Short mmCIF file of C-alpha atoms in Angstrom, two decimals:
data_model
loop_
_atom_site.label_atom_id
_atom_site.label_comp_id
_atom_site.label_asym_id
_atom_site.label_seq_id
_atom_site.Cartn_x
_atom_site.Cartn_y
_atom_site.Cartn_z
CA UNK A 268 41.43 -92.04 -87.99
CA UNK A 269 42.98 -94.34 -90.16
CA UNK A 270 45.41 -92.19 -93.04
CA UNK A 271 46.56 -95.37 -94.72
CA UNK A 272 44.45 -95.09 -98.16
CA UNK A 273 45.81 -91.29 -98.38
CA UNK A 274 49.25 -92.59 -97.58
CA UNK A 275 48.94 -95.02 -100.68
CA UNK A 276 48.11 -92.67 -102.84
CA UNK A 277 50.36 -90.37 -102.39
CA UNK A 278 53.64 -92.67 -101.58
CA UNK A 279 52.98 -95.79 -103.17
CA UNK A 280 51.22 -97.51 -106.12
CA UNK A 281 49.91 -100.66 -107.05
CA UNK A 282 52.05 -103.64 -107.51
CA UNK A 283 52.37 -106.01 -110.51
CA UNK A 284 49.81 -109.28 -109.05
CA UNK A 285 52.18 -112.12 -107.82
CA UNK A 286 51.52 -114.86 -110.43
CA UNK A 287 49.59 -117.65 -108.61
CA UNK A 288 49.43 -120.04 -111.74
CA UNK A 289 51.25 -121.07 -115.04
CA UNK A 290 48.56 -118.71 -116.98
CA UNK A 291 49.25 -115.71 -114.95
CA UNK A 292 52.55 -115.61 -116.39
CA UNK A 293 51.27 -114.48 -119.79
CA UNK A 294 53.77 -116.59 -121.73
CA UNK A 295 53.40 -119.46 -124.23
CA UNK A 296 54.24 -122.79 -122.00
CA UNK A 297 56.70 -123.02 -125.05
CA UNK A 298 58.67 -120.04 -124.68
CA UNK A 299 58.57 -121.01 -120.70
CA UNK A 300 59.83 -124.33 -120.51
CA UNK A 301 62.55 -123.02 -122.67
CA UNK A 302 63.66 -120.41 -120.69
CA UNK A 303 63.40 -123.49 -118.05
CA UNK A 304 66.07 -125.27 -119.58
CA UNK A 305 68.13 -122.84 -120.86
CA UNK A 306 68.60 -121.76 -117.62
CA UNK A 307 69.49 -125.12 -115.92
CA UNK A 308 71.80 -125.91 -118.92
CA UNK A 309 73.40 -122.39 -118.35
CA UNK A 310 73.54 -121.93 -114.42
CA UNK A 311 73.73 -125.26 -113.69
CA UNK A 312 70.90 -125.56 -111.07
CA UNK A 313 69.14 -128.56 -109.90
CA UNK A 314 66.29 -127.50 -107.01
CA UNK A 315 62.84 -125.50 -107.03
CA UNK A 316 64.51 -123.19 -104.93
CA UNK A 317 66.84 -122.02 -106.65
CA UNK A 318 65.09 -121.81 -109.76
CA UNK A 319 62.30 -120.38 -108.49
CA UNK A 320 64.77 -117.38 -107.25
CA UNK A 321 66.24 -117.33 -110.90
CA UNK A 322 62.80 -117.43 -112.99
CA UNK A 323 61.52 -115.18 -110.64
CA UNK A 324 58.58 -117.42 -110.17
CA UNK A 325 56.74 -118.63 -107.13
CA UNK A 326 57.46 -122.26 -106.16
CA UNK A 327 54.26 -123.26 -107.89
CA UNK A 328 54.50 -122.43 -110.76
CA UNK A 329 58.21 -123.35 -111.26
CA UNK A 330 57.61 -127.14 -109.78
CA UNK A 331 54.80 -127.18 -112.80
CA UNK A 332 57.20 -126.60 -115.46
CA UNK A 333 59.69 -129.09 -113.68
CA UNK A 334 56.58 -131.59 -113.65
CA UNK A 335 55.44 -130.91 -117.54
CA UNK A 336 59.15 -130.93 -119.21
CA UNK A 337 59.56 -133.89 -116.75
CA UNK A 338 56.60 -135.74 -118.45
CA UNK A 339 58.28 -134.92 -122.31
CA UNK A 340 61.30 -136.82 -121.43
CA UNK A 341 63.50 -133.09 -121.13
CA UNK A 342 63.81 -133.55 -117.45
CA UNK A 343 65.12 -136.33 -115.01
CA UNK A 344 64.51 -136.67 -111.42
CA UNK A 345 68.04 -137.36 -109.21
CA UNK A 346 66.80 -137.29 -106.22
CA UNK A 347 68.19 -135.55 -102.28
CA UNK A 348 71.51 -136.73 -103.39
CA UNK A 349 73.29 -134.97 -99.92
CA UNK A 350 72.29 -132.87 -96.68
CA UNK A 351 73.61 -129.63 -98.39
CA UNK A 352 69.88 -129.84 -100.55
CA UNK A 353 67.93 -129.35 -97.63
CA UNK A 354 66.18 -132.66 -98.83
CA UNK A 355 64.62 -130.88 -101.53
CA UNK A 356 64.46 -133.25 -104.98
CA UNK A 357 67.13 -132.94 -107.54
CA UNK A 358 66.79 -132.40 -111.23
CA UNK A 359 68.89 -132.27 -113.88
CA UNK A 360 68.97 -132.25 -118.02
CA UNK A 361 68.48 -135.35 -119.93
CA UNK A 362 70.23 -136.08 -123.08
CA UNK A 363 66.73 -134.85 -125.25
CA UNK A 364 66.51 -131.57 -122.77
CA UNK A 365 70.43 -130.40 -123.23
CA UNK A 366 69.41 -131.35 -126.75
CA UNK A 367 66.94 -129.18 -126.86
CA UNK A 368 68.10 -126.66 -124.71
CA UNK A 369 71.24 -125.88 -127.14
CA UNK A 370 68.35 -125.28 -129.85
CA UNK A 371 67.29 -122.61 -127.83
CA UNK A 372 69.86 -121.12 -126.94
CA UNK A 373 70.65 -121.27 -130.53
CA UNK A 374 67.31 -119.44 -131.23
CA UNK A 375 67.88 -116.49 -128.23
CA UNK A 376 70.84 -116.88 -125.65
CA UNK A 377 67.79 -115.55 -123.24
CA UNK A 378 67.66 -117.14 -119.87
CA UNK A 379 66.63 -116.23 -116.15
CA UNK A 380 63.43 -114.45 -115.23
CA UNK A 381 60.41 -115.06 -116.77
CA UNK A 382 59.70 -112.04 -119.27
CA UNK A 383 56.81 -109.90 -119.00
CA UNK A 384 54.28 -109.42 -121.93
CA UNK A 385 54.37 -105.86 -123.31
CA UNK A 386 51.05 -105.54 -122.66
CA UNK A 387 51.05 -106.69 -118.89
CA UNK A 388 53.49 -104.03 -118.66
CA UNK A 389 51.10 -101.57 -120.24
CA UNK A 390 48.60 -102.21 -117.71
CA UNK A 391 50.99 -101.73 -114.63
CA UNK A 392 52.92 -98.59 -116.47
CA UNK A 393 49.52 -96.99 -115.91
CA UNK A 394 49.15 -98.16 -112.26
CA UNK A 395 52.36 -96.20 -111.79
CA UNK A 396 52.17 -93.33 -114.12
CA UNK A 397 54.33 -90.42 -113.02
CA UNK A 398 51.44 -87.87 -114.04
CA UNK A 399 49.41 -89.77 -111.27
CA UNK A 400 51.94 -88.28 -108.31
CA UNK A 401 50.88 -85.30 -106.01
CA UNK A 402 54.16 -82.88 -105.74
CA UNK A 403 53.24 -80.42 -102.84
CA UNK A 404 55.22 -77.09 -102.74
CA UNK A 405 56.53 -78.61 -99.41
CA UNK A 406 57.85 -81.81 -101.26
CA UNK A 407 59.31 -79.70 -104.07
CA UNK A 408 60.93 -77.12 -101.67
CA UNK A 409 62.54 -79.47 -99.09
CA UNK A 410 64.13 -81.25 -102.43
CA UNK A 411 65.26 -78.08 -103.55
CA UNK A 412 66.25 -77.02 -99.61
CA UNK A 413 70.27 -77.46 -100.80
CA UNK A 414 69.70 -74.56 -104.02
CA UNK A 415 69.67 -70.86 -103.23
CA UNK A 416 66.22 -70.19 -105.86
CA UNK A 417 64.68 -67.39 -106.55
CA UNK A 418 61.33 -66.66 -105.27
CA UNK A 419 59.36 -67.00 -108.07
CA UNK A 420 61.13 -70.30 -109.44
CA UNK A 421 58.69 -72.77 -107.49
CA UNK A 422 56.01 -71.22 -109.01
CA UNK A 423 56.71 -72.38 -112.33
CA UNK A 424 58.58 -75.45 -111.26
CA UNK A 425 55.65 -77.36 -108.85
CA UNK A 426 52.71 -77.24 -112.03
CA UNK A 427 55.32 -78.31 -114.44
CA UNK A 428 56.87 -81.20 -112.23
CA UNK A 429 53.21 -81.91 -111.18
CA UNK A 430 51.69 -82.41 -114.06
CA UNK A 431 54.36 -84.90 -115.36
CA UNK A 432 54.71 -83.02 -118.86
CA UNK A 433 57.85 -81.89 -120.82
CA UNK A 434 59.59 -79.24 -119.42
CA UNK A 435 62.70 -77.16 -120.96
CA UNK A 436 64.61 -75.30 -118.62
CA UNK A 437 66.91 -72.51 -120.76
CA UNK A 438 69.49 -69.84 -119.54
CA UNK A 439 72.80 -68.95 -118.89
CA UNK A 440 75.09 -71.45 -118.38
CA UNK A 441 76.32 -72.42 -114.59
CA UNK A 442 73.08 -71.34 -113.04
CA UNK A 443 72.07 -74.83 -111.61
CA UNK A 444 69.97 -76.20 -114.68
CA UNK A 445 71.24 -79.17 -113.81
CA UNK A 446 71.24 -79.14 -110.29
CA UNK A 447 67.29 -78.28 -110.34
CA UNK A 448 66.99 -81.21 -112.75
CA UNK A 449 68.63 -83.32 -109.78
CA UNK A 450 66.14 -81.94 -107.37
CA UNK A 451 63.10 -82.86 -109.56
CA UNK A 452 64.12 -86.05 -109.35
CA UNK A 453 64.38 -86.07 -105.55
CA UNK A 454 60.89 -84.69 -105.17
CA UNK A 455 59.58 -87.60 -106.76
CA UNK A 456 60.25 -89.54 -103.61
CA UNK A 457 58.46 -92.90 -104.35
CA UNK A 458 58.97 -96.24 -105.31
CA UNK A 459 57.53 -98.18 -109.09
CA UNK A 460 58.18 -101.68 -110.45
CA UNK A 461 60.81 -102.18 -113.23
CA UNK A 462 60.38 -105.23 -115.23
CA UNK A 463 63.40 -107.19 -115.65
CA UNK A 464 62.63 -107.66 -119.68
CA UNK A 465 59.50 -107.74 -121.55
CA UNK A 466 58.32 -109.96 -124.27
CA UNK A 467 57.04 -108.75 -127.31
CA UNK A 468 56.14 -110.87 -130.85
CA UNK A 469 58.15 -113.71 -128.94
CA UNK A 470 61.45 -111.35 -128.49
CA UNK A 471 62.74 -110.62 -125.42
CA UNK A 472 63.96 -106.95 -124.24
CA UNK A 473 66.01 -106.01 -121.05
CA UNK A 474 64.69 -103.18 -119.20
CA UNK A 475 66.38 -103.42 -115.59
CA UNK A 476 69.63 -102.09 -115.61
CA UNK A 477 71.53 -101.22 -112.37
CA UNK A 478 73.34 -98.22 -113.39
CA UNK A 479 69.89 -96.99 -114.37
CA UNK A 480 67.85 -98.07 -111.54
CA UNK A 481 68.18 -98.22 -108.06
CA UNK A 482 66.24 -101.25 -106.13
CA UNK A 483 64.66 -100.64 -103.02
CA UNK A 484 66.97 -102.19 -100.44
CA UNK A 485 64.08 -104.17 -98.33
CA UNK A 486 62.98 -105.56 -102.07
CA UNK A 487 66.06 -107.50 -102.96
CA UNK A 488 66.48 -110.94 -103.13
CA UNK A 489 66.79 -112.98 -99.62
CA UNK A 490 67.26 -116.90 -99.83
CA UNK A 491 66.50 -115.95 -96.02
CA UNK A 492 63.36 -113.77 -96.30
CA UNK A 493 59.93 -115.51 -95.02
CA UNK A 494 57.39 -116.87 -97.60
CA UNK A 495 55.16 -114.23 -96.48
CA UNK A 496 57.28 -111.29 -97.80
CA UNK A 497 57.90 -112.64 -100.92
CA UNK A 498 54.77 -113.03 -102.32
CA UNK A 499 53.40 -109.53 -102.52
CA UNK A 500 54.33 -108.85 -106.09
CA UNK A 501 55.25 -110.44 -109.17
CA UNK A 502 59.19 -111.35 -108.87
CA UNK A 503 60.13 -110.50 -112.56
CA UNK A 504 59.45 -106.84 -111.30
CA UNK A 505 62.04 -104.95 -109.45
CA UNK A 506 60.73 -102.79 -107.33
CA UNK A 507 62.76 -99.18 -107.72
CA UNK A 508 63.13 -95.69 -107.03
CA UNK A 509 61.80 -93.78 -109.88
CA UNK A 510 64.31 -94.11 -112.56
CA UNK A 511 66.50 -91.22 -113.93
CA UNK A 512 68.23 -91.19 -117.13
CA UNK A 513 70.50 -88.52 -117.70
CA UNK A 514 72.49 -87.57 -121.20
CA UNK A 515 74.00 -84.80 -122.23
CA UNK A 516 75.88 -83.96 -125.52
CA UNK A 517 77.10 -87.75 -125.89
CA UNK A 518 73.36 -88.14 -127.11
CA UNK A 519 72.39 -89.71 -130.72
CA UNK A 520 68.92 -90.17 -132.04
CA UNK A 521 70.28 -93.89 -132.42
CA UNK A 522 70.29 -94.61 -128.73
CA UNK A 523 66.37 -94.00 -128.48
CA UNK A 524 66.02 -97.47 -131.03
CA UNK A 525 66.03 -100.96 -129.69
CA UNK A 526 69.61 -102.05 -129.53
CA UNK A 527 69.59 -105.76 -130.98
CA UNK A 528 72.65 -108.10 -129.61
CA UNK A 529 73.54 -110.35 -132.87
CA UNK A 530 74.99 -112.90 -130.45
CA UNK A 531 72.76 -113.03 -127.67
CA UNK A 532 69.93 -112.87 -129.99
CA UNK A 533 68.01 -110.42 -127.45
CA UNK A 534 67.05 -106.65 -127.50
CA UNK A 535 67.85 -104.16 -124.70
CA UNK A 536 65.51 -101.44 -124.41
CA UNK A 537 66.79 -97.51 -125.27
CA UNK A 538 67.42 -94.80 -122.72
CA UNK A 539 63.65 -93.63 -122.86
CA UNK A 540 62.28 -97.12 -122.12
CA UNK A 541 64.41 -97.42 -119.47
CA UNK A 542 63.38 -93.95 -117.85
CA UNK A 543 59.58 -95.36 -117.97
CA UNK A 544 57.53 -94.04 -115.03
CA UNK A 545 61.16 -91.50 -113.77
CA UNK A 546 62.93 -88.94 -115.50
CA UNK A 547 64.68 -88.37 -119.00
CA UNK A 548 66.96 -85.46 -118.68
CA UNK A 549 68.76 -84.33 -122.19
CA UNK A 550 71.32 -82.17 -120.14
CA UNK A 551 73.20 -79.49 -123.22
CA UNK A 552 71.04 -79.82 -125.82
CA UNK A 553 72.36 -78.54 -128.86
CA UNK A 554 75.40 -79.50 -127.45
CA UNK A 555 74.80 -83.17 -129.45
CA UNK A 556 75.78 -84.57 -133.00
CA UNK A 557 72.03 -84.71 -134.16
CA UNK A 558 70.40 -81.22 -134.02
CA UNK A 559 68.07 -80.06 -131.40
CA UNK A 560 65.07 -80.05 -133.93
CA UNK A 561 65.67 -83.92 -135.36
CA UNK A 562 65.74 -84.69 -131.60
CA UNK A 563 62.65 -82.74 -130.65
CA UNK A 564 61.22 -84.01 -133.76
CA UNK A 565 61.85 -87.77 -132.97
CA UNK A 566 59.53 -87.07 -129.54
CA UNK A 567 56.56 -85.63 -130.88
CA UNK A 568 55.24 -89.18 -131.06
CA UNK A 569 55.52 -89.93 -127.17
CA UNK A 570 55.39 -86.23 -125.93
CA UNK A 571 51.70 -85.53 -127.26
CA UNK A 572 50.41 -89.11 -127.21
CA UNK A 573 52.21 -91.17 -124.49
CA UNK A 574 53.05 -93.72 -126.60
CA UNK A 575 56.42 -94.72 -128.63
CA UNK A 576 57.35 -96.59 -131.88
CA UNK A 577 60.12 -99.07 -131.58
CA UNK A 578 60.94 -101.23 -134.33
CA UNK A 579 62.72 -105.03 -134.60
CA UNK A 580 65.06 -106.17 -136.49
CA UNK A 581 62.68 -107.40 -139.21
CA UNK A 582 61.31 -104.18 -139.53
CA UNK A 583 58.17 -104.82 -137.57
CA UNK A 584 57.17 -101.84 -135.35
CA UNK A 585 55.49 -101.64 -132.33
CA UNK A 586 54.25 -99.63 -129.60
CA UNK A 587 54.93 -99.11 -126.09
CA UNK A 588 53.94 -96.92 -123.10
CA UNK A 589 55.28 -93.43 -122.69
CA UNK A 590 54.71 -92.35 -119.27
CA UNK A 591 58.14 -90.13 -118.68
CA UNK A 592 58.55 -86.82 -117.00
CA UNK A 593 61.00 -85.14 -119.75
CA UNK A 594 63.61 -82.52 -119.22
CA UNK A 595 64.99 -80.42 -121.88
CA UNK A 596 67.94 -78.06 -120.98
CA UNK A 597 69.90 -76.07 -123.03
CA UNK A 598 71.94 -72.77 -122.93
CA UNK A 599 70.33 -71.65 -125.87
CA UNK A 600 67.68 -69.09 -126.82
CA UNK A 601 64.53 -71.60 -127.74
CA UNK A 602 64.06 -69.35 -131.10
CA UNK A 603 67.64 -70.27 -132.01
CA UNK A 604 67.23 -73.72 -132.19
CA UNK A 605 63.49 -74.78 -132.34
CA UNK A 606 60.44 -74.21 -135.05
CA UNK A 607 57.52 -72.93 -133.42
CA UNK A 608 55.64 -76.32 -133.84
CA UNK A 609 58.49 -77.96 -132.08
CA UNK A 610 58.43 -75.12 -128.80
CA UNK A 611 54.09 -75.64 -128.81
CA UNK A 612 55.08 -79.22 -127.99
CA UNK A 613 56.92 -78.56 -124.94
CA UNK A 614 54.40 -77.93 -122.62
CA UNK A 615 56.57 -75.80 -119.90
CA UNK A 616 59.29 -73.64 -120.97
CA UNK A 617 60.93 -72.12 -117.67
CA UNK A 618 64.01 -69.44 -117.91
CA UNK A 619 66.54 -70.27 -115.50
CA UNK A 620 68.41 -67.10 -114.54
CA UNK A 621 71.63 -66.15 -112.57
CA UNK A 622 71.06 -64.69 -109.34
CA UNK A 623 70.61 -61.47 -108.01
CA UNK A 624 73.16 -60.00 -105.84
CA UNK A 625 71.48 -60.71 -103.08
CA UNK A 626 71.05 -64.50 -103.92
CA UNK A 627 74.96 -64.53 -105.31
CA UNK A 628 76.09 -63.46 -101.40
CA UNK A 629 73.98 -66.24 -99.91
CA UNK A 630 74.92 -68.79 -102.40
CA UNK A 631 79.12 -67.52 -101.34
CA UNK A 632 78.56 -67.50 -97.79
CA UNK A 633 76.91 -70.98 -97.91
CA UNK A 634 79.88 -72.38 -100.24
CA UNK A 635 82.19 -70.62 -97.95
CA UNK A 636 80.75 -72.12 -94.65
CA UNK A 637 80.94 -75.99 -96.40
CA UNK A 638 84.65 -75.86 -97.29
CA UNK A 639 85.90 -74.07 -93.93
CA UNK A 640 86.68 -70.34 -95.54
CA UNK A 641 86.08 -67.52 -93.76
CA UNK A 642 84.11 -64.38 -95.25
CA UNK A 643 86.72 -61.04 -95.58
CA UNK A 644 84.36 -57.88 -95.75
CA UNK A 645 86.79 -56.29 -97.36
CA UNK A 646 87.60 -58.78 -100.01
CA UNK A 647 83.57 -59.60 -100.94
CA UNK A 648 83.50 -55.40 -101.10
CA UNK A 649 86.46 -55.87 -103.59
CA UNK A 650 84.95 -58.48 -105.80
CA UNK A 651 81.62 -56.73 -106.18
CA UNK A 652 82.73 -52.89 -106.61
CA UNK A 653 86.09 -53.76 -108.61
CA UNK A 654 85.42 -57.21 -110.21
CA UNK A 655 81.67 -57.83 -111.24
CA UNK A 656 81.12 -54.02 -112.88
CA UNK A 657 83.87 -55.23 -115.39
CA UNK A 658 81.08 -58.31 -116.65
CA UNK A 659 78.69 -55.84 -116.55
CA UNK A 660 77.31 -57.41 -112.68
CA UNK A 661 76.01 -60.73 -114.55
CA UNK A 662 76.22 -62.89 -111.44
CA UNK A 663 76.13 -66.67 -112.04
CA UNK A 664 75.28 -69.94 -109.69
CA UNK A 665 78.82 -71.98 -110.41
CA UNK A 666 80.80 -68.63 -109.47
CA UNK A 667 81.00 -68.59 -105.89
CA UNK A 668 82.63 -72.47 -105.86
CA UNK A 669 85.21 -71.96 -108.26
CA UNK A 670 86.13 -68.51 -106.82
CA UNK A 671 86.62 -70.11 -103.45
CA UNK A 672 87.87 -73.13 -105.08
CA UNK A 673 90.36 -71.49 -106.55
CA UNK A 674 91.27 -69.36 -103.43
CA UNK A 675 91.36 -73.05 -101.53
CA UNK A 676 94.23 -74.62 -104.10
CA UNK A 677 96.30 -70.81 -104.08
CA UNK A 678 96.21 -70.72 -100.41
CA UNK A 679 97.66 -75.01 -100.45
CA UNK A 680 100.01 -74.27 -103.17
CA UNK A 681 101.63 -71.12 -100.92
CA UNK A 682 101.41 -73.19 -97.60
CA UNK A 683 98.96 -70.15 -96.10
CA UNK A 684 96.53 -71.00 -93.61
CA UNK A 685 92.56 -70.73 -95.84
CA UNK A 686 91.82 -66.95 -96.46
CA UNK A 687 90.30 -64.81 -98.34
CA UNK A 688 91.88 -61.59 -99.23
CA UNK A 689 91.71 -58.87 -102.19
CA UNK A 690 94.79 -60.25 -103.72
CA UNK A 691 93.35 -63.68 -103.72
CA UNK A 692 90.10 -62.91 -105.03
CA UNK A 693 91.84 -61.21 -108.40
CA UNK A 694 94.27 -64.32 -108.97
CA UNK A 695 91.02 -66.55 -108.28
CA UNK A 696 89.08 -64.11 -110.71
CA UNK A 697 91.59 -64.48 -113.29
CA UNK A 698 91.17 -68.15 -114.11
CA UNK A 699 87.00 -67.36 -114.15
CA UNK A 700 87.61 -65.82 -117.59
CA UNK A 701 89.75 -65.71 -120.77
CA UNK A 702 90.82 -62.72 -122.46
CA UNK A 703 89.79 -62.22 -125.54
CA UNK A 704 92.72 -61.80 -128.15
CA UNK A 705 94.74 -62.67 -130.88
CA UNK A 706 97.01 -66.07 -130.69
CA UNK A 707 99.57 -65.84 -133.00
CA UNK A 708 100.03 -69.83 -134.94
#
């Protein structure tokens, strides 16, 4: 039986169309044979080949717009000057194409790949919509195979992942809301096409960024790769793991507008955009400058309609696709910082609790195992009959690595061989906690 079409639809999704003509492109020939020579003029190239890597354009379409800014007068011909060229032809600038190119660049310092129109994008956003992926309890548990959970958790977790709607995660502090956050993210598993920038009303906007996407190593660029392979999608797509954008309380409402370069002339899209089709984790909230409801309050938009407003530098707004699995988490009570219009908007609201006892011994044994410290009966019996009834027995996820942490740097400062003993626990314990009291100033 062939599992291939069940395979695709769980693991993969459709690719951008390679574009197989000068119309496919989706850009004004204008605006292309531009880009054309603002790249030559900036990079200093002179063959298909490598412009055809740089445009991200098949070898087609790039010798056309050599052949049509060659027939204006922009571009001259210069022939296989030497045997490093392969014997391709030559090409360079002439005096009316660096003439033109420095208008240009004087117009948008743009150049390289080929932009995508915003509504090409659209169209492939939804090809590769993160509400379209199939998270198994399997997929979501083997992701989550490195957290100590408890039982219930995954019963929340796998309809709210699943269904690729907002989530907030609230609780205690140091019980792994992040670290569950992480795991999301690793049950997502597959692979989505990042445009390299977008064109919209004739401006340009970066979307791939490297420190927020990760390519797929058999996708990058190979001067050495056969024409076969390279073919299969439209080049001014990267394909990517599903992006993740985390921020925490360094977050401003500001970062979620277009940020406009005055000297470059271009846009680069905001945090959101760039988590299109991935993850948008606001780690802390009300942790941030701006207060939990202006931020809640600036998603309503995208979170019940898919869709968000940016706006250019002349004022002019526009939309674009919102197709983003978002992840609120805070350490605050939901009443205390949200209106009840604001909490019907997040569609999952999930407490995140400390562990049991029960869970609290695995999660020490396990952190005790990984950094080479041996369990002490008698000092675990000390820290749960002497230490944890003076908290009241609230047991939480980070406690087990900084107590044994801690015990690790005593035991190097004193030149001991790794132990764990009562008196170790209790100077260990003390750095857990502050006492409360008065400082005189």
């Amino acid at each position: 039986m062939n599992m291939q079409p069940m395979d695709m639809t769980v693991f993969g999704v459709t690719p951008p169309p390679p574009c197989k003509k000068m119309e496919d492109v989706g850009l004004s020939e204008v605006m292309m044979r531009d880009i054309l020579l603002k790249t030559m003029f900036r990079m200093n190239v002179e063959h298909v080949s490598e412009l055809e890597r740089i445009l991200c354009l098949p070898t087609r379409v790039t010798q056309e717009l050599i052949d049509n800014a060659r027939a204006q007068g922009l571009i001259e011909a210069t022939g296989t000057l030497h045997a490093t060229s392969g014997h391709e032809m030559g090409y360079k600038l002439s005096d009316t194409g660096k003439a033109r190119a420095l208008d240009a660049l004087s117009q948008s310092e743009y150049y390289g790949a080929m932009p995508v129109p915003m509504d090409a994008y659209a169209e492939q956003v939804k090809r590769q919509s993160i509400k379209d992926i199939h998270i198994t309890r399997q997929r979501l548990t083997e992701a989550m195979g490195h957290l100590v959970l408890p039982d219930d958790l995954l019963n929340h977790l796998g309809p709210a992942v699943g269904s690729g709607r907002s989530i907030l995660m609230y609780g205690p502090p140091g019980n792994g809301k992040s670290s569950i956050s992480n795991g999301i993210r690793d049950a997502l598993g597959d692979k989505i096409y990042i445009p390299r920038a977008v064109m919209y009303s004739g401006q340009v906007i970066t979307v791939y960024d490297p420190i927020v996407h990760t390519a797929a190593e058999e996708q990058r660029d190979d001067p050495n790769s056969l024409r076969r392979t390279s073919n299969t999608f439209d080049k001014r797509y990267v394909k990517c793991t599903r992006p993740t954008v985390i921020t925490g309380g360094e977050l401003t409402l500001d970062m979620l507008d277009l940020k406009y370069n005055p000297n470059a002339r271009t846009y680069t899209a905001p945090l959101q955009f760039k988590s299109t089709g991935g993850v948008f984790i606001v780690d802390d909230l009300g942790r941030q400058s701006d207060p939990p409801q202006a931020l809640i309050n600036r998603w309503i938009v995208p979170l019940e309609e898919n869709k968000d407003i940016l706006a250019l530098q002349s004022g002019e707004k526009f939309e674009v696709p919102f197709d983003t699995l978002v992840i609120f988490s805070t350490n605050f009570h939901p009443n205390e910082i949200f209106d009840k219009a604001a909490l019907r908007r997040i569609f999952f609201k999930i407490k995140i609790d400390g562990p049991n006892q029960e869970n609290f011994l695995k999660i020490f044994a396990l952190v005790a195992k990984k950094k080479g410290m041996r369990l002490d009966e008698a000092s675990l019996l000390h820290l749960l009959k002497r230490k944890y009834p003076t908290i009241d027995n609230i047991y939480a996820n980070y406690q087990p690595v900084f107590l044994i942490d801690q015990m690790i740097a005593i035991c190097d400062f004193e030149g001991i061989p790794y132990r764990m003993t009562p008196d170790l626990i209790d100077r260990a314990w003390d750095n857990m906690f502050v006492k409360q009291e008065d400082i005189a100033h």
